[in-house]
């Protein structure tokens, strides 16, 4: 059956070995899905004109929430009436995205009936993205999600965004913290902030179980919670020997099935803090000098494991460029135990938010506010003591904002006494 | 009770949050939670995780387009039913993982996946180029400079061999954002594909007052290039084009300041970023190519340029060395030489803190 719109340019994207979204949407259109049919036509127009055809979001949503729905209208409803309204709903994903076919099928049934049948699995932040529905369907979908799926909407706008973590202890031997539980707990605790905009701008929590940071928490989250340990790397010397002897494939097989492993060149010499020695028999780690980069552990996963005194490093302020340029998160708490109910951490978060809501300008991310008012002001506000682990280097300009409280007599001069000593 | 459109507040449930993370765990994951001891990649795309109890789970990773139909999801479900008792998961990089606890089902699963055309490429593990994290592009966004899904498809078609193999010095993470907003956060990737505008917005003076909060528009400009102006009796704004760095932030605040333009828009490529703390600290991606025209439907110049970068790295990178670490070792002058990319004025930073990126040593290579 010929589709409503010819798509010669999009059809070029049906070629090649990678899965084709065009073929996927076309089979939906071929089954009579009118939204998919017009969506293809609209995409083809964009490909021809090299310009997008979606307008700014209108204010649409479900009652009582100030987020979770992104209003979207096409700017050529005359040509593509079935995607004239094409709103997105963000559905908060279960942390680290395990599903059963049963729940996914049910979601498909619902979304084919009430929306376009198109999704993103998943959005960049982590939500299940339901792409394309009309305003009149928003409330029925929300009702069905909350009643029949026990699911809820995710964050958008100046809300807490849906937190996300790596898969952590569910299938990784390196998780130093229970990322999934942390993310679930924070999501539940801060439901109000997630659904009702109260911040100057968006706020993101992301948690990775170890310094490899598989969810890119350090680059993307206003609050990055990254698992780490304070004691010694656990060593199995027999397994070290097995690696050296070529009995176990190095790097967990990530570099292919090799037999030429060289522990000195590949592990000892690549340690960034040079804290390791190998004398041909025993691997020695000077743990006091270790910066926990994970390289040796990932290369010899059966011989080396993170320590047992585990917790998290908290870093804050990461964001993409808009407005003041991209930032990575900076260390503010070098080590904190992360155990339920996470009371100490949550109290810290409340202090951070109070300061940000008090001082932040419209659309100013936390990292930008810290930059504008200084890390010192931030640390004072959230009652943290300065620590050399917070900086790469102490300042190298002499423009120090000395605190008058630390100067005898404060900022007051005795002008009369001064002039008695110095003639003008 | 069923939904009543006349009484939407009836039986309303709110603020329940997502399903708990373990609600959909397969039994083997539930039983071995927190007990995993080590893992091994048996072949590209196939992971084996072994628990302290001796139990093992096999995960088969397949690439997906991220923009997925319910038809696709149903097919994934039927595969999960057949081999995984209905269990599956998605990764942060848009891959699907089928988790098998019975090793006897592993080969039949792989054979089945490979027999379904191009829908389920197996790979994305170890020293591969895994799936590209990306944004919406022309598919569903109002500020894009480029499409997302089409560029990703064209790039992955070309780099396909690297997805299903472990032949690179280390993993290569590619990401795409269709404008500087970067909802895909591409600022720390080995290779980033970024949609850029090159024409300042034009001002629709007739509309500005009706659709925009003028003070917010003015405040939104990072370089203070926007000021208020009178347009007859109406209020509007004026843009100092020389100060515009094409971030599009004003357009986000005000739809009467469009900047999308077929000839102005295109792609910038960035290299050498990473988020992992392994060996070296996380790094930002740096500019490799300031502009490549938009070339739908298959963006050949972008695709070939990325391939050139990957091949130069594959040839010169040492084992475990990420692209950024390779460049730091050989130096940027060598990077441009080895990739054949040209170095232009745009590569030299002239924004805030620019001087921290200038060479302040006599150490460089001829």
Coordinates of N, CA and C in Angstrom, one line a residue, chain A residues 9 12-13 15-21 24 27-28 31 39 43 46-47 49-52 54-56 63 65 72 86 88 92-93 96-101 104-105 108-109 112 117-124 131 139-140 142-143 146-147 150-152 167 169-171 173-174 178 180-181 184 187-188 191 195-196 211-215 218-220 249 251-255 258 266 270 272 293 295 298-299 302 305 319-324 326 328 362-363, chain B residues 1-3 8 10-21 23-25 29 33-34 36-41 49 52 59 63 66-75 77-78 81 86-90 92 94 97 99 118-119 121 126-127 131 134 136 138-142 147 149-150 153 156-157 160 163 166 180-185 187-188 216 220 222 247 249 251-253 255 261-263 275-279 284 294 296-299 319-320 352:
Chain A
X9 N 13.7 11.0 0.2 CA 14.9 11.3 0.9 C 15.0 10.4 2.1
X12 N 16.2 6.8 1.7 CA 17.7 6.6 1.7 C 18.2 6.0 3.0
X13 N 17.4 6.3 4.1 CA 17.8 5.9 5.4 C 17.3 4.5 5.7
X15 N 18.5 2.1 3.9 CA 19.6 1.3 3.5 C 20.6 1.2 4.6
X16 N 21.5 0.2 4.5 CA 22.6 0.1 5.5 C 22.3 -0.9 6.6
X17 N 23.4 -1.3 7.3 CA 23.2 -2.4 8.3 C 22.7 -2.0 9.7
X18 N 22.6 -0.7 10.0 CA 22.1 -0.2 11.3 C 20.6 -0.2 11.3
X19 N 19.9 -0.4 12.4 CA 18.5 -0.4 12.4 C 17.9 0.9 11.9
X20 N 16.9 0.9 11.0 CA 16.4 2.1 10.4 C 15.1 2.6 11.1
X21 N 15.2 3.8 11.7 CA 13.9 4.3 12.2 C 12.9 4.6 11.2
X24 N 11.0 1.5 10.5 CA 10.2 1.2 11.7 C 8.9 2.1 11.6
X27 N 6.4 1.0 8.8 CA 5.6 -0.2 9.0 C 4.4 0.2 9.9
X28 N 4.6 1.2 10.8 CA 3.4 1.7 11.5 C 2.4 2.4 10.6
X31 N 0.3 0.2 8.5 CA -0.8 -0.5 9.2 C -2.0 0.5 9.5
X39 N 3.7 12.2 10.2 CA 5.0 12.5 10.7 C 6.1 12.2 9.7
X43 N 8.7 15.0 8.3 CA 10.2 14.7 8.3 C 10.8 14.9 6.9
X46 N 11.2 18.5 6.2 CA 12.4 19.0 6.9 C 13.7 18.6 6.1
X47 N 13.7 17.3 5.6 CA 14.9 16.9 4.9 C 15.1 17.7 3.6
X49 N 13.9 20.8 3.1 CA 14.2 22.2 3.3 C 15.3 22.5 4.3
X50 N 15.8 21.4 4.9 CA 16.9 21.6 5.9 C 16.5 22.5 7.1
X51 N 15.3 22.5 7.4 CA 14.8 23.2 8.6 C 13.7 22.4 9.3
X52 N 13.7 22.5 10.7 CA 12.7 21.8 11.4 C 11.3 22.5 11.3
X54 N 8.7 22.1 13.9 CA 7.9 22.1 15.1 C 8.0 23.5 15.8
X55 N 6.9 23.9 16.4 CA 6.8 25.2 17.1 C 7.2 25.0 18.5
X56 N 7.3 26.2 19.2 CA 7.6 26.2 20.6 C 6.4 25.5 21.3
X63 N -3.6 18.2 35.3 CA -4.0 19.1 36.4 C -3.1 18.8 37.6
X65 N 0.1 19.3 38.0 CA 1.5 19.1 37.7 C 2.0 20.3 36.8
X72 N 3.7 20.3 21.9 CA 4.4 20.4 20.6 C 3.3 20.5 19.5
X86 N 1.1 17.3 18.7 CA 2.0 16.2 18.8 C 2.8 16.3 20.1
X88 N 4.5 15.5 23.8 CA 5.4 14.5 24.4 C 4.9 14.3 25.8
X92 N 8.3 8.5 34.0 CA 9.4 8.2 34.9 C 9.8 6.7 34.8
X93 N 11.0 6.5 34.4 CA 11.4 5.1 34.2 C 11.7 4.4 35.5
X96 N 17.3 2.4 36.2 CA 18.2 1.5 35.4 C 17.4 0.6 34.4
X97 N 16.1 0.8 34.2 CA 15.4 0.4 33.0 C 15.3 -1.1 32.8
X98 N 15.0 -1.9 33.9 CA 14.6 -3.3 33.7 C 13.1 -3.3 33.5
X99 N 12.6 -4.2 32.6 CA 11.2 -4.3 32.3 C 10.8 -5.7 32.1
X100 N 9.5 -6.0 32.1 CA 9.0 -7.3 31.7 C 8.3 -7.0 30.4
X101 N 8.2 -8.1 29.6 CA 7.4 -7.9 28.3 C 6.0 -7.6 28.6
X104 N 5.6 -3.8 29.1 CA 5.9 -3.1 27.9 C 4.7 -3.3 26.9
X105 N 4.2 -4.5 26.8 CA 3.1 -4.7 25.8 C 1.9 -3.9 26.2
X108 N 2.4 -0.5 25.1 CA 2.2 -0.4 23.7 C 0.7 -0.3 23.4
X109 N -0.1 -1.2 24.0 CA -1.5 -1.2 23.8 C -2.1 0.2 24.0
X112 N -0.7 2.9 21.5 CA -1.3 2.8 20.1 C -2.7 3.4 20.1
X117 N 2.0 5.9 18.9 CA 2.8 4.7 18.8 C 4.3 4.9 18.7
X118 N 4.7 6.1 18.7 CA 6.2 6.4 18.6 C 6.7 6.7 20.0
X119 N 7.9 6.2 20.3 CA 8.5 6.4 21.6 C 10.0 6.8 21.4
X120 N 10.6 7.2 22.5 CA 12.1 7.1 22.6 C 12.3 6.2 23.8
X121 N 13.1 5.2 23.6 CA 13.5 4.3 24.7 C 15.0 4.5 24.8
X122 N 15.4 5.5 25.5 CA 14.7 6.4 26.4 C 15.2 7.9 26.1
X123 N 14.6 8.9 26.7 CA 15.1 10.2 26.6 C 16.5 10.3 27.3
X124 N 17.2 11.4 27.0 CA 18.6 11.5 27.5 C 18.6 11.5 29.0
X131 N 6.0 9.9 22.4 CA 6.1 11.0 21.4 C 4.9 11.2 20.6
X139 N -5.1 13.7 30.0 CA -5.7 13.3 31.3 C -6.0 11.8 31.3
X140 N -6.6 11.3 30.2 CA -6.9 9.8 30.2 C -5.6 9.0 30.3
X142 N -2.8 9.9 31.7 CA -2.2 10.0 33.1 C -3.0 9.1 34.0
X143 N -4.3 9.1 33.8 CA -5.2 8.3 34.7 C -4.8 6.8 34.5
X146 N -1.3 6.0 36.1 CA -1.2 6.0 37.6 C -2.1 4.8 38.1
X147 N -3.2 4.5 37.4 CA -4.1 3.4 38.0 C -3.7 2.0 37.5
X150 N 0.8 1.8 37.7 CA 1.5 2.3 38.8 C 2.8 3.1 38.4
X151 N 2.6 3.9 37.3 CA 3.7 4.7 36.8 C 3.2 6.2 37.0
X152 N 4.2 7.1 36.8 CA 4.0 8.5 37.0 C 4.8 9.3 36.0
X167 N 23.3 0.7 36.5 CA 22.5 -0.5 36.9 C 23.1 -1.0 38.2
X169 N 24.3 -2.5 41.7 CA 24.5 -3.8 42.2 C 23.6 -4.9 41.5
X170 N 22.7 -4.4 40.7 CA 21.9 -5.4 40.0 C 22.7 -6.3 39.1
X171 N 23.7 -5.7 38.4 CA 24.5 -6.6 37.6 C 26.0 -6.1 37.4
X173 N 29.8 -5.8 39.4 CA 30.6 -6.2 40.6 C 31.3 -4.9 41.2
X174 N 31.3 -3.8 40.5 CA 32.1 -2.7 40.9 C 31.2 -1.6 41.7
X178 N 24.5 1.5 46.4 CA 23.3 0.9 45.8 C 22.6 2.0 45.0
X180 N 20.6 2.1 42.5 CA 19.2 2.0 42.1 C 18.3 2.4 43.3
X181 N 18.7 2.0 44.5 CA 17.9 2.4 45.7 C 18.1 3.9 46.0
X184 N 15.8 5.6 43.5 CA 14.4 5.4 43.8 C 14.0 6.2 45.0
X187 N 13.9 9.9 44.3 CA 12.7 10.2 43.4 C 11.4 10.2 44.2
X188 N 11.3 9.3 45.1 CA 10.1 9.2 45.9 C 10.1 10.4 46.9
X191 N 9.1 13.9 45.2 CA 8.1 13.9 44.2 C 7.5 15.3 44.0
X195 N 7.3 17.3 40.2 CA 6.1 17.6 39.5 C 5.7 19.1 39.5
X196 N 6.2 19.8 40.5 CA 5.8 21.2 40.6 C 7.0 22.1 40.6
X211 N 33.8 5.1 40.0 CA 34.4 6.2 39.3 C 34.4 6.1 37.7
X212 N 34.0 4.9 37.2 CA 33.9 4.8 35.8 C 32.7 5.6 35.3
X213 N 31.8 5.8 36.1 CA 30.7 6.8 35.9 C 29.9 6.5 34.6
X214 N 29.3 5.3 34.5 CA 28.6 4.9 33.3 C 27.3 5.8 33.0
X215 N 26.8 6.5 33.9 CA 25.7 7.4 33.5 C 26.1 8.8 33.3
X218 N 29.1 13.0 36.3 CA 30.0 14.1 36.5 C 29.9 15.1 35.4
X219 N 29.3 14.8 34.3 CA 29.2 15.7 33.2 C 27.8 16.3 33.0
X220 N 26.8 15.6 33.6 CA 25.4 16.0 33.3 C 24.6 16.4 34.5
X249 N 41.8 -14.0 30.4 CA 41.8 -13.0 29.4 C 41.8 -11.6 30.2
X251 N 41.3 -7.5 30.9 CA 40.3 -6.5 30.6 C 38.9 -7.1 30.4
X252 N 38.6 -8.3 31.0 CA 37.4 -8.9 30.9 C 37.0 -9.2 29.4
X253 N 38.0 -9.3 28.6 CA 37.7 -9.6 27.2 C 37.4 -8.4 26.3
X254 N 37.5 -7.2 26.9 CA 37.1 -6.0 26.2 C 38.0 -5.7 25.0
X255 N 39.3 -6.2 25.1 CA 40.2 -6.0 23.9 C 40.3 -7.3 23.1
X258 N 43.0 -12.1 24.1 CA 44.4 -12.0 23.9 C 45.1 -12.9 24.9
X266 N 50.8 -2.7 31.1 CA 49.4 -2.5 30.9 C 48.7 -2.1 32.2
X270 N 50.7 2.2 33.8 CA 49.5 3.1 33.5 C 48.8 3.6 34.7
X272 N 47.8 6.1 37.3 CA 48.0 7.5 37.2 C 48.8 8.1 38.5
X293 N 41.1 5.2 40.4 CA 40.7 5.5 39.0 C 40.0 4.3 38.4
X295 N 41.5 1.7 36.8 CA 42.1 1.1 35.7 C 42.6 -0.3 36.0
X298 N 39.7 -2.8 36.3 CA 38.9 -3.2 35.1 C 39.8 -4.1 34.2
X299 N 41.1 -3.9 34.3 CA 42.0 -4.8 33.5 C 42.1 -6.2 34.1
X302 N 39.2 -10.2 37.9 CA 39.1 -11.4 38.8 C 40.2 -11.3 39.9
X305 N 39.5 -6.0 43.3 CA 38.1 -5.5 43.6 C 38.2 -4.2 44.4
X319 N 26.7 20.7 33.9 CA 25.7 21.1 33.0 C 26.2 21.3 31.6
X320 N 25.3 21.3 30.6 CA 25.7 21.5 29.2 C 25.9 23.0 29.0
X321 N 26.3 23.5 27.8 CA 26.7 24.9 27.7 C 25.7 26.0 28.1
X322 N 24.5 25.9 27.7 CA 23.6 27.0 27.9 C 23.4 27.2 29.4
X323 N 23.6 28.4 30.0 CA 24.0 29.7 29.4 C 25.5 29.9 29.4
X324 N 26.1 29.7 30.6 CA 27.5 30.2 30.8 C 28.6 29.3 30.4
X326 N 29.7 25.0 29.3 CA 29.6 23.6 29.9 C 30.5 23.6 31.2
X328 N 31.8 20.7 34.3 CA 31.8 19.4 35.0 C 31.5 19.7 36.5
X362 N 16.6 33.6 37.3 CA 15.8 32.8 36.4 C 16.7 32.1 35.4
X363 N 16.5 30.8 35.3 CA 17.3 30.0 34.4 C 18.7 29.9 34.7
Chain B
X1 N -12.3 2.2 39.1 CA -13.3 3.0 38.3 C -12.6 3.5 37.0
X2 N -13.4 3.5 35.9 CA -12.8 4.0 34.7 C -12.7 5.5 34.7
X3 N -11.8 6.1 33.8 CA -11.6 7.5 33.7 C -12.9 8.2 33.3
X8 N -12.4 14.8 36.0 CA -11.0 14.3 36.0 C -10.3 14.2 37.3
X10 N -11.7 12.8 39.9 CA -12.2 11.6 40.6 C -11.2 10.5 40.7
X11 N -11.0 10.0 41.9 CA -10.1 8.9 42.2 C -8.6 9.2 41.7
X12 N -8.3 10.5 41.8 CA -7.0 10.9 41.2 C -5.9 10.3 42.0
X13 N -4.9 9.8 41.3 CA -3.7 9.3 42.0 C -2.5 10.2 41.5
X14 N -1.8 10.8 42.4 CA -0.6 11.6 42.0 C 0.6 11.3 42.8
X15 N 1.8 11.7 42.3 CA 3.0 11.6 43.1 C 3.3 10.2 43.6
X16 N 3.1 9.2 42.8 CA 3.5 7.9 43.2 C 4.9 7.5 42.7
X17 N 5.4 8.3 41.8 CA 6.7 8.0 41.3 C 6.8 6.8 40.5
X18 N 8.0 6.4 40.0 CA 8.1 5.3 39.1 C 8.0 3.9 39.9
X19 N 7.8 2.8 39.1 CA 7.8 1.5 39.8 C 9.1 1.3 40.4
X20 N 9.2 0.6 41.5 CA 10.4 0.3 42.2 C 11.4 -0.4 41.3
X21 N 12.7 -0.1 41.4 CA 13.6 -0.6 40.5 C 13.7 -2.2 40.4
X23 N 11.1 -4.2 40.7 CA 9.8 -4.8 40.3 C 9.9 -5.7 39.1
X24 N 10.7 -5.3 38.2 CA 10.8 -6.1 36.9 C 12.1 -6.9 36.8
X25 N 12.8 -7.1 37.9 CA 14.1 -7.8 37.8 C 13.8 -9.3 37.5
X29 N 18.7 -11.9 38.8 CA 19.2 -10.6 39.2 C 18.8 -10.3 40.7
X33 N 21.7 -9.9 43.6 CA 21.8 -8.5 43.8 C 23.0 -8.2 44.8
X34 N 23.9 -7.4 44.4 CA 25.0 -7.0 45.3 C 26.1 -8.1 45.5
X36 N 27.6 -9.8 42.8 CA 28.4 -10.1 41.5 C 29.9 -10.0 41.8
X37 N 30.6 -11.0 41.2 CA 32.0 -11.1 41.5 C 32.9 -10.6 40.4
X38 N 32.6 -11.0 39.2 CA 33.4 -10.6 38.1 C 32.6 -10.8 36.8
X39 N 33.1 -10.2 35.7 CA 32.4 -10.4 34.4 C 33.4 -10.6 33.3
X40 N 32.9 -11.1 32.2 CA 33.8 -11.3 31.1 C 33.0 -11.1 29.8
X41 N 33.6 -10.5 28.8 CA 32.9 -10.4 27.5 C 33.2 -11.6 26.7
X49 N 28.2 -12.3 33.5 CA 28.5 -11.9 34.9 C 28.3 -13.1 35.8
X52 N 29.0 -14.5 43.3 CA 29.8 -15.2 44.4 C 29.2 -16.6 44.6
X59 N 24.3 -11.6 29.2 CA 23.5 -10.4 28.6 C 23.9 -10.3 27.2
X63 N 22.0 -3.0 19.4 CA 21.8 -1.5 19.2 C 20.4 -1.3 18.8
X66 N 16.7 4.2 19.1 CA 16.2 5.0 20.1 C 14.8 5.6 19.8
X67 N 14.6 6.1 18.6 CA 13.2 6.4 18.1 C 12.6 5.1 17.7
X68 N 11.7 4.6 18.6 CA 11.2 3.3 18.4 C 9.7 3.3 18.3
X69 N 9.1 2.4 17.5 CA 7.7 2.3 17.4 C 7.2 1.1 18.4
X70 N 5.9 1.1 18.7 CA 5.4 0.1 19.5 C 5.6 -1.3 18.8
X71 N 5.6 -1.3 17.4 CA 5.8 -2.5 16.7 C 7.2 -3.1 17.0
X72 N 8.2 -2.2 17.1 CA 9.5 -2.7 17.4 C 9.5 -3.2 18.9
X73 N 8.9 -2.5 19.8 CA 8.9 -2.9 21.2 C 8.2 -4.2 21.4
X74 N 7.2 -4.5 20.6 CA 6.5 -5.8 20.7 C 7.4 -6.9 20.2
X75 N 8.2 -6.6 19.2 CA 9.1 -7.6 18.7 C 10.2 -8.0 19.7
X77 N 9.7 -7.7 22.9 CA 9.0 -8.4 23.9 C 8.9 -9.9 23.5
X78 N 8.6 -10.2 22.3 CA 8.4 -11.6 21.9 C 9.8 -12.3 22.0
X81 N 10.3 -13.0 25.6 CA 9.5 -14.2 26.1 C 10.1 -15.5 25.7
X86 N 10.7 -13.4 29.5 CA 10.0 -12.1 29.4 C 10.8 -10.9 30.0
X87 N 12.0 -11.1 30.4 CA 12.8 -10.0 31.0 C 13.8 -9.4 30.0
X88 N 13.9 -8.1 30.2 CA 14.9 -7.3 29.3 C 15.1 -6.0 30.0
X89 N 16.1 -5.3 29.4 CA 16.4 -3.9 29.9 C 17.0 -3.1 28.8
X90 N 16.9 -1.8 29.1 CA 17.6 -0.8 28.2 C 18.8 -0.3 28.9
X92 N 21.9 3.0 29.2 CA 21.8 4.4 29.0 C 22.2 4.9 27.6
X94 N 20.9 3.6 24.8 CA 19.8 3.2 23.9 C 20.0 1.8 23.3
X97 N 19.2 -4.9 26.2 CA 19.9 -6.1 26.7 C 18.9 -7.2 27.0
X99 N 18.6 -10.7 28.9 CA 19.3 -11.4 30.0 C 18.9 -12.9 30.0
X118 N 18.2 -6.4 9.8 CA 19.1 -5.4 10.4 C 18.6 -4.9 11.7
X119 N 17.5 -5.4 12.2 CA 16.9 -4.8 13.4 C 17.7 -4.9 14.7
X121 N 21.3 -5.5 15.7 CA 22.8 -5.8 15.6 C 23.4 -6.0 17.0
X126 N 32.9 -3.5 25.3 CA 34.4 -3.5 25.2 C 34.9 -2.4 24.4
X127 N 36.0 -2.6 23.6 CA 36.6 -1.6 22.8 C 35.9 -1.5 21.5
X131 N 26.4 2.4 20.7 CA 25.4 3.2 20.1 C 25.6 4.7 20.4
X134 N 21.7 10.4 21.5 CA 21.3 11.6 20.6 C 20.0 12.2 21.1
X136 N 16.5 14.9 19.6 CA 15.3 14.7 18.8 C 15.5 15.1 17.3
X138 N 15.0 17.1 13.9 CA 13.8 17.5 13.2 C 12.6 16.6 13.5
X139 N 12.9 15.5 14.2 CA 11.8 14.5 14.5 C 10.8 15.1 15.5
X140 N 11.2 16.0 16.4 CA 10.3 16.4 17.4 C 10.7 17.7 18.2
X141 N 11.8 18.4 17.7 CA 12.3 19.5 18.5 C 12.0 20.8 17.8
X142 N 11.9 21.9 18.6 CA 11.6 23.2 18.0 C 12.9 24.1 17.8
X147 N 19.1 17.4 11.8 CA 18.3 16.2 12.3 C 19.2 15.4 13.2
X149 N 18.2 11.6 14.3 CA 18.1 10.2 14.0 C 18.8 9.8 12.7
X150 N 18.6 10.7 11.7 CA 19.2 10.5 10.3 C 20.7 10.5 10.3
X153 N 21.9 7.4 12.1 CA 21.8 6.2 11.3 C 22.9 6.2 10.2
X156 N 26.3 5.4 12.0 CA 26.5 4.0 12.5 C 26.5 3.0 11.3
X157 N 25.9 3.3 10.2 CA 26.0 2.5 9.0 C 27.5 2.4 8.6
X160 N 29.8 0.6 11.3 CA 29.1 -0.6 11.8 C 30.1 -1.7 12.2
X163 N 31.1 -1.5 15.8 CA 30.1 -1.8 16.8 C 30.2 -3.3 17.2
X166 N 36.0 -5.6 18.7 CA 36.8 -5.0 19.8 C 38.1 -4.6 19.3
X180 N 22.9 23.8 20.5 CA 23.9 24.1 21.6 C 23.2 23.9 23.0
X181 N 21.9 23.7 23.1 CA 21.2 23.4 24.3 C 21.8 22.1 24.8
X182 N 22.1 21.2 23.9 CA 22.7 19.9 24.2 C 21.9 19.1 25.2
X183 N 20.7 18.8 24.9 CA 19.9 18.0 25.9 C 20.5 16.6 25.8
X184 N 21.4 16.3 24.9 CA 22.2 15.1 24.9 C 23.5 15.2 25.6
X185 N 23.8 16.4 26.1 CA 25.1 16.6 26.9 C 26.2 15.9 26.2
X187 N 29.1 17.3 25.6 CA 30.4 18.1 25.8 C 31.5 17.3 26.3
X188 N 31.3 16.0 26.6 CA 32.4 15.2 27.2 C 32.4 13.8 26.5
X216 N 13.0 39.1 30.0 CA 13.6 37.7 30.0 C 14.4 37.4 28.8
X220 N 18.3 36.7 28.8 CA 18.7 35.3 28.3 C 20.0 35.3 27.5
X222 N 23.7 35.5 26.8 CA 25.0 35.4 27.6 C 26.0 36.5 27.2
X247 N 23.9 30.8 20.2 CA 23.5 29.8 21.1 C 22.0 29.5 21.0
X249 N 19.6 30.8 22.6 CA 18.9 30.9 23.9 C 17.8 31.9 23.8
X251 N 15.9 32.6 21.3 CA 14.8 31.9 20.6 C 14.0 31.0 21.5
X252 N 14.7 30.3 22.4 CA 14.0 29.5 23.4 C 13.1 30.4 24.2
X253 N 13.5 31.6 24.5 CA 12.7 32.5 25.3 C 11.6 33.2 24.5
X255 N 9.7 33.0 20.6 CA 9.5 32.4 19.3 C 9.6 33.5 18.1
X261 N 18.1 28.2 9.7 CA 18.2 28.6 8.3 C 19.0 27.5 7.6
X262 N 18.4 27.1 6.4 CA 18.9 25.9 5.7 C 20.4 26.1 5.4
X263 N 20.8 27.2 5.0 CA 22.2 27.4 4.6 C 23.1 27.8 5.8
X275 N 34.0 11.0 30.3 CA 33.4 11.2 31.6 C 34.0 10.3 32.6
X276 N 34.6 9.1 32.2 CA 35.1 8.2 33.1 C 36.4 8.8 33.8
X277 N 36.6 8.3 35.1 CA 37.8 8.8 35.8 C 39.0 7.8 35.6
X278 N 38.8 6.8 34.7 CA 39.9 5.8 34.5 C 41.1 6.4 34.0
X279 N 42.2 6.2 34.6 CA 43.6 6.7 34.2 C 43.6 8.2 34.3
X284 N 36.6 17.7 28.7 CA 35.7 18.2 27.7 C 36.1 17.8 26.3
X294 N 24.7 21.0 6.3 CA 23.7 20.0 6.5 C 23.5 19.3 5.1
X296 N 21.4 16.3 4.2 CA 20.4 15.2 4.3 C 20.3 14.6 2.9
X297 N 20.0 13.3 2.8 CA 19.6 12.5 3.9 C 20.7 11.7 4.5
X298 N 21.9 11.7 4.0 CA 22.9 10.8 4.6 C 24.2 11.5 5.1
X299 N 24.2 12.9 5.0 CA 25.3 13.7 5.6 C 26.7 13.1 5.3
X319 N 47.0 0.8 23.4 CA 46.0 0.0 24.1 C 45.6 0.8 25.3
X320 N 44.3 0.8 25.6 CA 43.6 1.5 26.7 C 43.5 3.0 26.6
X352 N 35.0 33.5 27.0 CA 35.6 33.6 28.3 C 36.6 32.6 28.6

